[in-house]
mmCIF file of C-alpha atoms in Angstrom:
data_model
loop_
_atom_site.group_PDB
_atom_site.id
_atom_site.type_symbol
_atom_site.label_atom_id
_atom_site.label_comp_id
_atom_site.label_asym_id
_atom_site.label_seq_id
_atom_site.Cartn_x
_atom_site.Cartn_y
_atom_site.Cartn_z
ATOM 1 C CA MET K 19 1.856 55.161 -16.839
ATOM 2 C CA LYS K 20 3.499 58.513 -17.428
ATOM 3 C CA LEU K 21 3.144 61.924 -15.826
ATOM 4 C CA VAL K 22 1.926 64.857 -17.930
ATOM 5 C CA ARG K 23 0.847 68.441 -17.246
ATOM 6 C CA THR K 24 -2.933 68.647 -16.950
ATOM 7 C CA GLU K 25 -3.165 71.247 -19.720
ATOM 8 C CA GLU K 26 -1.392 68.783 -22.036
ATOM 9 C CA ALA K 27 -3.584 65.784 -21.172
ATOM 10 C CA VAL K 28 -6.451 66.393 -23.620
ATOM 11 C CA GLY K 29 -7.193 63.146 -25.453
ATOM 12 C CA GLN K 30 -5.258 61.022 -22.974
ATOM 13 C CA VAL K 31 -6.740 58.188 -20.866
ATOM 14 C CA LEU K 32 -6.725 58.526 -17.077
ATOM 15 C CA CYS K 33 -5.229 55.530 -15.280
ATOM 16 C CA HIS K 34 -6.746 56.364 -11.874
ATOM 17 C CA ASP K 35 -9.832 57.948 -10.389
ATOM 18 C CA ILE K 36 -9.724 61.669 -9.635
ATOM 19 C CA THR K 37 -11.272 62.368 -6.248
ATOM 20 C CA GLN K 38 -13.022 65.544 -5.184
ATOM 21 C CA ILE K 39 -13.422 66.308 -1.485
ATOM 22 C CA ILE K 40 -15.801 68.995 -0.267
ATOM 23 C CA PRO K 41 -15.867 68.762 3.553
ATOM 24 C CA GLY K 42 -19.317 67.943 4.834
ATOM 25 C CA VAL K 43 -20.712 67.688 1.300
ATOM 26 C CA THR K 44 -19.051 65.003 -0.778
ATOM 27 C CA LYS K 45 -16.046 62.767 -1.282
ATOM 28 C CA GLY K 46 -15.944 60.842 -4.509
ATOM 29 C CA PRO K 47 -14.531 60.570 -8.002
ATOM 30 C CA VAL K 48 -15.257 63.363 -10.465
ATOM 31 C CA PHE K 49 -13.530 61.379 -13.197
ATOM 32 C CA ARG K 50 -13.122 57.614 -13.336
ATOM 33 C CA LYS K 51 -10.180 55.567 -14.491
ATOM 34 C CA GLY K 52 -10.440 55.160 -18.257
ATOM 35 C CA HIS K 53 -11.930 58.619 -18.826
ATOM 36 C CA VAL K 54 -10.619 60.420 -21.924
ATOM 37 C CA VAL K 55 -9.655 63.943 -20.895
ATOM 38 C CA ARG K 56 -11.532 66.724 -22.736
ATOM 39 C CA GLU K 57 -10.746 70.418 -23.044
ATOM 40 C CA GLU K 58 -13.669 71.303 -20.762
ATOM 41 C CA ASP K 59 -12.321 68.954 -18.061
ATOM 42 C CA ILE K 60 -9.137 70.985 -17.565
ATOM 43 C CA PRO K 61 -10.637 73.683 -15.263
ATOM 44 C CA ILE K 62 -12.299 71.003 -13.124
ATOM 45 C CA LEU K 63 -9.090 69.033 -12.800
ATOM 46 C CA LEU K 64 -7.155 72.139 -11.804
ATOM 47 C CA SER K 65 -9.856 73.060 -9.245
ATOM 48 C CA VAL K 66 -9.323 69.782 -7.392
ATOM 49 C CA GLY K 67 -5.585 70.385 -7.241
ATOM 50 C CA LYS K 68 -4.499 68.214 -10.158
ATOM 51 C CA GLU K 69 -1.813 70.158 -12.000
ATOM 52 C CA HIS K 70 -0.329 66.895 -13.263
ATOM 53 C CA LEU K 71 -1.999 63.640 -14.249
ATOM 54 C CA TYR K 72 -0.944 60.040 -14.654
ATOM 55 C CA ILE K 73 -2.056 58.698 -18.012
ATOM 56 C CA TRP K 74 -2.154 55.041 -18.954
ATOM 57 C CA GLU K 75 0.662 53.438 -20.879
ATOM 58 C CA LYS K 76 -0.151 49.768 -21.348
ATOM 59 C CA ASP K 77 2.592 47.441 -20.102
ATOM 60 C CA GLU K 78 2.082 43.685 -20.261
ATOM 61 C CA ASN K 79 4.127 43.219 -17.088
ATOM 62 C CA MET K 80 2.090 45.667 -14.969
ATOM 63 C CA LEU K 81 -1.440 45.751 -13.540
ATOM 64 C CA HIS K 82 -3.620 48.735 -12.822
ATOM 65 C CA GLU K 83 -4.815 49.214 -9.219
ATOM 66 C CA ASN K 84 -8.343 48.063 -10.085
ATOM 67 C CA GLU K 85 -7.088 44.871 -11.721
ATOM 68 C CA ALA K 86 -4.847 44.154 -8.733
ATOM 69 C CA ALA K 87 -7.699 44.821 -6.291
ATOM 70 C CA GLU K 88 -9.764 42.248 -8.194
ATOM 71 C CA ILE K 89 -7.041 39.664 -7.616
ATOM 72 C CA LEU K 90 -7.052 40.431 -3.886
ATOM 73 C CA ARG K 91 -10.856 40.238 -3.966
ATOM 74 C CA ASP K 92 -10.701 36.755 -5.484
ATOM 75 C CA ILE K 93 -8.207 35.692 -2.822
ATOM 76 C CA CYS K 94 -10.698 36.649 -0.091
ATOM 77 C CA ILE K 95 -14.174 35.929 -1.424
ATOM 78 C CA SER K 96 -16.140 32.743 -0.781
ATOM 79 C CA GLU K 97 -19.726 31.545 -0.615
ATOM 80 C CA GLY K 98 -22.166 33.907 1.091
ATOM 81 C CA MET K 99 -20.292 37.084 0.093
ATOM 82 C CA THR K 100 -20.768 39.749 -2.568
ATOM 83 C CA ALA K 101 -18.180 42.131 -4.024
ATOM 84 C CA GLY K 102 -18.616 45.751 -5.004
ATOM 85 C CA GLU K 103 -17.188 47.410 -8.078
ATOM 86 C CA PRO K 104 -13.672 48.889 -7.913
ATOM 87 C CA LYS K 105 -13.808 52.412 -6.521
ATOM 88 C CA GLU K 106 -10.669 54.490 -6.301
ATOM 89 C CA GLY K 107 -8.698 51.264 -6.475
ATOM 90 C CA LYS K 108 -10.569 49.615 -3.600
ATOM 91 C CA ILE K 109 -13.026 46.712 -3.573
ATOM 92 C CA GLU K 110 -15.254 45.853 -0.616
ATOM 93 C CA LEU K 111 -16.764 42.481 0.266
ATOM 94 C CA ARG K 112 -20.094 42.295 2.089
ATOM 95 C CA ALA K 113 -22.027 39.501 3.726
ATOM 96 C CA ALA K 114 -24.874 38.226 1.554
ATOM 97 C CA VAL K 115 -26.271 36.224 4.479
ATOM 98 C CA ASP K 116 -26.020 36.131 8.272
ATOM 99 C CA GLY K 117 -23.157 33.959 9.461
ATOM 100 C CA LEU K 118 -19.944 33.504 11.391
ATOM 101 C CA LEU K 119 -16.918 35.138 9.767
ATOM 102 C CA MET K 120 -13.728 33.125 9.918
ATOM 103 C CA VAL K 121 -10.361 34.505 8.796
ATOM 104 C CA ASN K 122 -7.189 32.706 7.773
ATOM 105 C CA GLU K 123 -4.993 34.908 9.935
ATOM 106 C CA GLU K 124 -1.695 33.425 8.789
ATOM 107 C CA GLY K 125 -2.536 33.873 5.112
ATOM 108 C CA LEU K 126 -3.757 37.399 5.742
ATOM 109 C CA HIS K 127 -0.516 38.259 7.523
ATOM 110 C CA ARG K 128 1.588 36.799 4.725
ATOM 111 C CA ILE K 129 -0.138 38.916 2.079
ATOM 112 C CA ASN K 130 -0.037 42.118 4.111
ATOM 113 C CA SER K 131 3.678 41.500 4.714
ATOM 114 C CA LEU K 132 4.469 41.499 0.977
ATOM 115 C CA GLY K 133 4.224 45.280 0.743
ATOM 116 C CA GLU K 134 2.451 47.482 -1.811
ATOM 117 C CA MET K 135 -0.873 45.729 -1.177
ATOM 118 C CA MET K 136 -3.350 45.405 1.662
ATOM 119 C CA ILE K 137 -6.397 43.494 2.862
ATOM 120 C CA ALA K 138 -8.219 44.956 5.856
ATOM 121 C CA CYS K 139 -11.015 42.855 7.347
ATOM 122 C CA ARG K 140 -13.203 42.431 10.379
ATOM 123 C CA HIS K 141 -11.986 40.332 13.262
ATOM 124 C CA GLY K 142 -12.717 36.664 12.613
ATOM 125 C CA GLY K 143 -14.752 34.465 14.919
ATOM 126 C CA PHE K 144 -17.631 36.894 15.311
ATOM 127 C CA PRO K 145 -21.120 36.827 13.802
ATOM 128 C CA VAL K 146 -22.067 39.224 11.023
ATOM 129 C CA LYS K 147 -25.378 40.261 9.510
ATOM 130 C CA LYS K 148 -26.408 40.369 5.878
ATOM 131 C CA GLY K 149 -25.065 43.580 4.341
ATOM 132 C CA ASP K 150 -22.169 44.011 6.789
ATOM 133 C CA VAL K 151 -18.830 45.020 5.262
ATOM 134 C CA LEU K 152 -16.341 42.183 5.678
ATOM 135 C CA CYS K 153 -13.167 43.520 4.124
ATOM 136 C CA GLY K 154 -11.579 45.976 1.731
ATOM 137 C CA THR K 155 -8.748 45.262 -0.716
ATOM 138 C CA ARG K 156 -6.407 47.471 -2.687
ATOM 139 C CA ILE K 157 -2.806 47.987 -3.725
ATOM 140 C CA ILE K 158 -0.889 51.030 -2.495
ATOM 141 C CA PRO K 159 0.603 52.337 -5.781
ATOM 142 C CA LEU K 160 -1.448 52.991 -8.906
ATOM 143 C CA VAL K 161 0.173 50.104 -10.784
ATOM 144 C CA ILE K 162 1.983 46.985 -9.649
ATOM 145 C CA GLU K 163 4.013 44.214 -11.224
ATOM 146 C CA LYS K 164 2.051 41.116 -12.207
ATOM 147 C CA GLU K 165 4.728 39.020 -10.548
ATOM 148 C CA LYS K 166 3.945 40.553 -7.150
ATOM 149 C CA MET K 167 0.279 39.674 -7.482
ATOM 150 C CA GLU K 168 1.285 36.111 -8.343
ATOM 151 C CA ARG K 169 3.229 36.087 -5.086
ATOM 152 C CA ALA K 170 0.080 37.237 -3.287
ATOM 153 C CA LYS K 171 -1.867 34.321 -4.730
ATOM 154 C CA ALA K 172 0.829 31.905 -3.584
ATOM 155 C CA ALA K 173 0.906 33.452 -0.104
ATOM 156 C CA ALA K 174 -2.851 33.043 0.247
ATOM 157 C CA GLY K 175 -2.842 29.326 -0.469
ATOM 158 C CA SER K 176 -5.507 27.270 -2.183
ATOM 159 C CA GLU K 177 -8.490 28.298 -0.019
ATOM 160 C CA SER K 178 -10.240 31.630 0.384
ATOM 161 C CA LEU K 179 -8.881 33.838 3.154
ATOM 162 C CA LEU K 180 -12.398 34.549 4.420
ATOM 163 C CA LYS K 181 -15.207 32.109 5.087
ATOM 164 C CA LEU K 182 -18.766 32.890 6.100
ATOM 165 C CA LEU K 183 -20.159 29.881 7.923
ATOM 166 C CA PRO K 184 -23.895 29.432 8.436
ATOM 167 C CA ILE K 185 -25.091 29.650 12.024
ATOM 168 C CA LYS K 186 -27.415 26.692 12.358
ATOM 169 C CA GLN K 187 -30.688 26.470 14.244
ATOM 170 C CA LYS K 188 -30.130 23.820 16.870
ATOM 171 C CA LYS K 189 -32.080 22.002 19.568
ATOM 172 C CA VAL K 190 -30.377 22.614 22.886
ATOM 173 C CA GLY K 191 -30.790 20.754 26.139
ATOM 174 C CA VAL K 192 -30.325 22.698 29.375
ATOM 175 C CA VAL K 193 -29.584 21.028 32.703
ATOM 176 C CA THR K 194 -30.025 23.483 35.570
ATOM 177 C CA THR K 195 -28.241 22.300 38.704
ATOM 178 C CA GLY K 196 -28.141 23.424 42.309
ATOM 179 C CA ASN K 197 -29.835 22.297 45.512
ATOM 180 C CA GLU K 198 -31.091 25.827 46.115
ATOM 181 C CA VAL K 199 -32.917 25.938 42.762
ATOM 182 C CA TYR K 200 -34.122 22.331 42.918
ATOM 183 C CA SER K 201 -35.642 22.837 46.355
ATOM 184 C CA GLY K 202 -37.377 26.029 45.297
ATOM 185 C CA ARG K 203 -35.493 28.254 47.706
ATOM 186 C CA ILE K 204 -34.493 30.493 44.803
ATOM 187 C CA LYS K 205 -35.934 30.978 41.336
ATOM 188 C CA ASP K 206 -34.161 29.659 38.237
ATOM 189 C CA SER K 207 -32.814 32.883 36.718
ATOM 190 C CA PHE K 208 -30.281 31.099 34.528
ATOM 191 C CA THR K 209 -32.446 29.342 31.962
ATOM 192 C CA PRO K 210 -34.290 32.502 30.781
ATOM 193 C CA VAL K 211 -30.910 34.063 29.953
ATOM 194 C CA ILE K 212 -29.908 30.997 27.939
ATOM 195 C CA ARG K 213 -33.221 31.050 26.075
ATOM 196 C CA GLU K 214 -32.745 34.706 25.092
ATOM 197 C CA LYS K 215 -29.168 34.224 23.893
ATOM 198 C CA LEU K 216 -30.172 31.201 21.820
ATOM 199 C CA LYS K 217 -33.131 33.112 20.406
ATOM 200 C CA GLU K 218 -30.737 35.723 18.964
ATOM 201 C CA TYR K 219 -29.467 32.994 16.629
ATOM 202 C CA GLY K 220 -32.748 31.218 15.931
ATOM 203 C CA SER K 221 -32.095 28.234 18.223
ATOM 204 C CA GLU K 222 -34.274 26.967 21.051
ATOM 205 C CA VAL K 223 -34.240 25.089 24.329
ATOM 206 C CA ALA K 224 -35.722 21.717 23.370
ATOM 207 C CA ALA K 225 -35.298 20.031 26.760
ATOM 208 C CA HIS K 226 -34.880 21.362 30.275
ATOM 209 C CA GLU K 227 -34.436 19.755 33.670
ATOM 210 C CA ILE K 228 -33.763 21.186 37.113
ATOM 211 C CA LEU K 229 -31.722 18.878 39.335
ATOM 212 C CA ASP K 230 -29.940 18.933 42.656
ATOM 213 C CA ASP K 231 -26.166 18.531 42.893
ATOM 214 C CA ASN K 232 -26.269 14.750 42.481
ATOM 215 C CA HIS K 233 -23.727 14.110 39.759
ATOM 216 C CA GLU K 234 -25.302 10.782 38.762
ATOM 217 C CA LYS K 235 -28.647 12.476 38.074
ATOM 218 C CA ILE K 236 -26.921 15.197 36.060
ATOM 219 C CA THR K 237 -25.050 12.592 33.998
ATOM 220 C CA ALA K 238 -28.275 10.713 33.314
ATOM 221 C CA ALA K 239 -30.029 13.924 32.224
ATOM 222 C CA ILE K 240 -27.233 14.804 29.789
ATOM 223 C CA GLN K 241 -27.341 11.337 28.247
ATOM 224 C CA ARG K 242 -31.124 11.353 28.048
ATOM 225 C CA MET K 243 -31.218 14.721 26.244
ATOM 226 C CA LEU K 244 -28.658 13.550 23.724
ATOM 227 C CA GLU K 245 -30.553 10.309 23.150
ATOM 228 C CA GLU K 246 -33.710 12.349 22.516
ATOM 229 C CA GLY K 247 -32.000 14.283 19.736
ATOM 230 C CA CYS K 248 -30.565 17.435 21.282
ATOM 231 C CA ASP K 249 -27.711 18.892 19.247
ATOM 232 C CA MET K 250 -25.884 20.085 22.346
ATOM 233 C CA VAL K 251 -26.330 20.224 26.102
ATOM 234 C CA LEU K 252 -25.583 23.184 28.355
ATOM 235 C CA CYS K 253 -25.212 22.668 32.092
ATOM 236 C CA THR K 254 -25.720 25.675 34.332
ATOM 237 C CA GLY K 255 -24.519 25.912 37.911
ATOM 238 C CA GLY K 256 -22.170 23.746 39.913
ATOM 239 C CA MET K 257 -19.064 24.913 38.040
ATOM 240 C CA SER K 258 -16.909 26.269 40.868
ATOM 241 C CA VAL K 259 -14.527 24.365 43.137
ATOM 242 C CA ASP K 260 -16.932 24.126 46.082
ATOM 243 C CA PRO K 261 -17.407 20.556 47.416
ATOM 244 C CA ASP K 262 -21.066 20.499 46.319
ATOM 245 C CA ASP K 263 -20.316 21.600 42.749
ATOM 246 C CA ARG K 264 -20.279 18.337 40.819
ATOM 247 C CA THR K 265 -21.208 19.402 37.271
ATOM 248 C CA PRO K 266 -17.726 18.919 35.725
ATOM 249 C CA LEU K 267 -17.647 15.354 37.062
ATOM 250 C CA ALA K 268 -21.131 14.697 35.694
ATOM 251 C CA ILE K 269 -20.156 15.923 32.215
ATOM 252 C CA LYS K 270 -17.082 13.708 32.177
ATOM 253 C CA ASN K 271 -19.053 10.691 33.350
ATOM 254 C CA ALA K 272 -21.574 11.242 30.534
ATOM 255 C CA GLY K 273 -18.836 10.127 28.161
ATOM 256 C CA ALA K 274 -17.691 13.556 27.012
ATOM 257 C CA THR K 275 -14.043 14.378 26.400
ATOM 258 C CA VAL K 276 -13.158 17.589 28.208
ATOM 259 C CA VAL K 277 -11.343 20.086 25.972
ATOM 260 C CA SER K 278 -10.776 22.582 28.751
ATOM 261 C CA TYR K 279 -12.072 23.336 32.214
ATOM 262 C CA GLY K 280 -11.267 27.009 32.592
ATOM 263 C CA ALA K 281 -10.758 29.910 30.194
ATOM 264 C CA PRO K 282 -8.670 33.130 30.381
ATOM 265 C CA VAL K 283 -11.820 35.239 30.156
ATOM 266 C CA LEU K 284 -13.499 37.480 32.703
ATOM 267 C CA PRO K 285 -16.385 37.053 33.161
ATOM 268 C CA GLY K 286 -16.281 33.337 32.434
ATOM 269 C CA ALA K 287 -13.162 31.757 33.935
ATOM 270 C CA MET K 288 -14.948 28.569 35.045
ATOM 271 C CA PHE K 289 -16.231 27.635 31.579
ATOM 272 C CA LEU K 290 -16.014 23.980 30.590
ATOM 273 C CA ALA K 291 -16.043 22.724 27.002
ATOM 274 C CA ALA K 292 -16.398 19.043 26.159
ATOM 275 C CA TYR K 293 -17.460 16.891 23.216
ATOM 276 C CA MET K 294 -19.164 13.539 22.890
ATOM 277 C CA LYS K 295 -17.679 10.939 20.545
ATOM 278 C CA ASP K 296 -20.186 11.928 17.847
ATOM 279 C CA GLY K 297 -19.026 15.553 18.003
ATOM 280 C CA ARG K 298 -21.954 17.013 19.920
ATOM 281 C CA PRO K 299 -20.819 19.566 22.528
ATOM 282 C CA VAL K 300 -21.590 19.476 26.223
ATOM 283 C CA CYS K 301 -20.636 22.660 28.059
ATOM 284 C CA GLY K 302 -20.649 23.816 31.659
ATOM 285 C CA LEU K 303 -21.549 27.480 32.030
ATOM 286 C CA PRO K 304 -20.262 29.495 34.995
ATOM 287 C CA GLY K 305 -22.651 31.540 37.119
ATOM 288 C CA CYS K 306 -21.576 34.851 35.574
ATOM 289 C CA VAL K 307 -23.551 34.011 32.416
ATOM 290 C CA MET K 308 -26.678 34.503 34.495
ATOM 291 C CA TYR K 309 -26.025 38.136 35.433
ATOM 292 C CA ALA K 310 -23.175 39.618 33.362
ATOM 293 C CA LYS K 311 -24.028 41.357 30.092
ATOM 294 C CA ARG K 312 -21.309 39.619 28.063
ATOM 295 C CA THR K 313 -19.237 36.579 29.029
ATOM 296 C CA ILE K 314 -17.286 33.651 27.621
ATOM 297 C CA PHE K 315 -20.635 32.208 26.494
ATOM 298 C CA ASP K 316 -21.116 35.063 24.008
ATOM 299 C CA LEU K 317 -17.727 34.263 22.470
ATOM 300 C CA ALA K 318 -18.305 30.504 22.355
ATOM 301 C CA LEU K 319 -21.986 30.281 21.344
ATOM 302 C CA PRO K 320 -21.633 31.387 17.667
ATOM 303 C CA ARG K 321 -18.876 28.812 17.199
ATOM 304 C CA LEU K 322 -20.969 26.087 18.789
ATOM 305 C CA LEU K 323 -23.885 26.897 16.484
ATOM 306 C CA ALA K 324 -21.662 27.061 13.383
ATOM 307 C CA ASP K 325 -19.926 23.760 14.213
ATOM 308 C CA VAL K 326 -16.545 25.425 14.682
ATOM 309 C CA PRO K 327 -14.725 23.355 17.318
ATOM 310 C CA ILE K 328 -13.956 24.924 20.671
ATOM 311 C CA THR K 329 -10.290 24.081 21.151
ATOM 312 C CA ALA K 330 -7.859 24.551 24.008
ATOM 313 C CA GLU K 331 -5.672 26.602 21.663
ATOM 314 C CA TRP K 332 -8.509 28.993 20.810
ATOM 315 C CA LEU K 333 -9.441 29.391 24.464
ATOM 316 C CA ALA K 334 -5.826 30.066 25.446
ATOM 317 C CA GLY K 335 -5.649 32.776 22.783
ATOM 318 C CA LEU K 336 -8.509 34.680 24.379
ATOM 319 C CA GLY K 337 -6.259 35.895 27.184
ATOM 320 C CA GLN K 338 -5.435 39.074 25.269
ATOM 321 C CA GLY K 339 -8.829 40.732 24.921
ATOM 322 C CA GLY K 340 -10.497 38.339 27.338
ATOM 323 C CA LEU K 341 -11.194 41.024 29.932
ATOM 324 C CA CYS K 342 -14.624 42.606 29.574
ATOM 325 C CA LEU K 343 -14.518 46.216 30.771
ATOM 326 C CA ASN K 344 -18.213 46.265 31.741
ATOM 327 C CA CYS K 345 -18.754 49.545 29.920
ATOM 328 C CA PRO K 346 -21.788 51.593 31.041
ATOM 329 C CA ILE K 347 -23.104 51.315 27.468
ATOM 330 C CA CYS K 348 -22.327 47.918 25.966
ATOM 331 C CA THR K 349 -21.363 48.003 22.277
ATOM 332 C CA TYR K 350 -20.362 44.345 21.926
ATOM 333 C CA PRO K 351 -19.263 42.976 19.485
ATOM 334 C CA ASN K 352 -17.971 46.393 18.370
ATOM 335 C CA CYS K 353 -15.404 46.479 21.163
ATOM 336 C CA GLY K 354 -12.193 44.763 22.240
ATOM 337 C CA PHE K 355 -13.813 41.912 24.200
ATOM 338 C CA GLY K 356 -12.625 38.623 22.763
ATOM 339 C CA LYS K 357 -10.252 40.244 20.284
#
């Protein structure tokens, strides 16, 4: 591209959008990239502060910002996403369906470390709704060397940086434990909370039992629910270190491999994640899930429903951001909890 005085640009082709900003009224392009400047355009261009213009000079070794943004778009996009048209050098991706957004953080960091280009996206590991913006891509200058965009492709790797995984409707077994609930001394307030949180994602409680703190009975209930076709089992109560709390032992004895007993999240430190040999999860939920607005369960549930493994590494990484601030007005997931 080359720089010319606006008054001398008649007949030339713009190589970038010209934006007009009227506070409180509009912000958008008055002329698009590719527009051929006319005599009557000159006063308008001067009124938006453009005394000089960049006009396009084709160079086989360079890419225009829109072309480069399309390359970044292709690096990010995958099934379940739609892309907008280039606008002022930027392209946005949106969710075409509800799902769980996952981000290749290392690939994203590599590209954003190259300079002169950027991809800004939502935090991965959280559910999104159809129509939600997922990311925006653009280069910083108006043109960029083709070689640099080839480096971006190499930095991204062979798979898309973003994935939108379907959140599946699953049949969930719930084992409610505790002598005080089993005997009827207190009402089961835990299961209704689980039902509501599952309902948000279209899943249901397919089996439910209330048991005392006998670990053998709890183990048998877990195995029975799995044999009857439950996709996962959630055990509520009995997750602390009190002598009568035997749920972790019962989960282990059911044949599940414990990934982690404990998580650096408040509320939710006593969370237990385990998997059967066939990959079906069995989790122990701490008592805070019953009364706290948001807990470790809100961070783990979308992953469980999307078949994204709960790992010890992922849980350990929740330490930074794992403290819920119990805000008077909860805006989760549009907050720092879990990020």
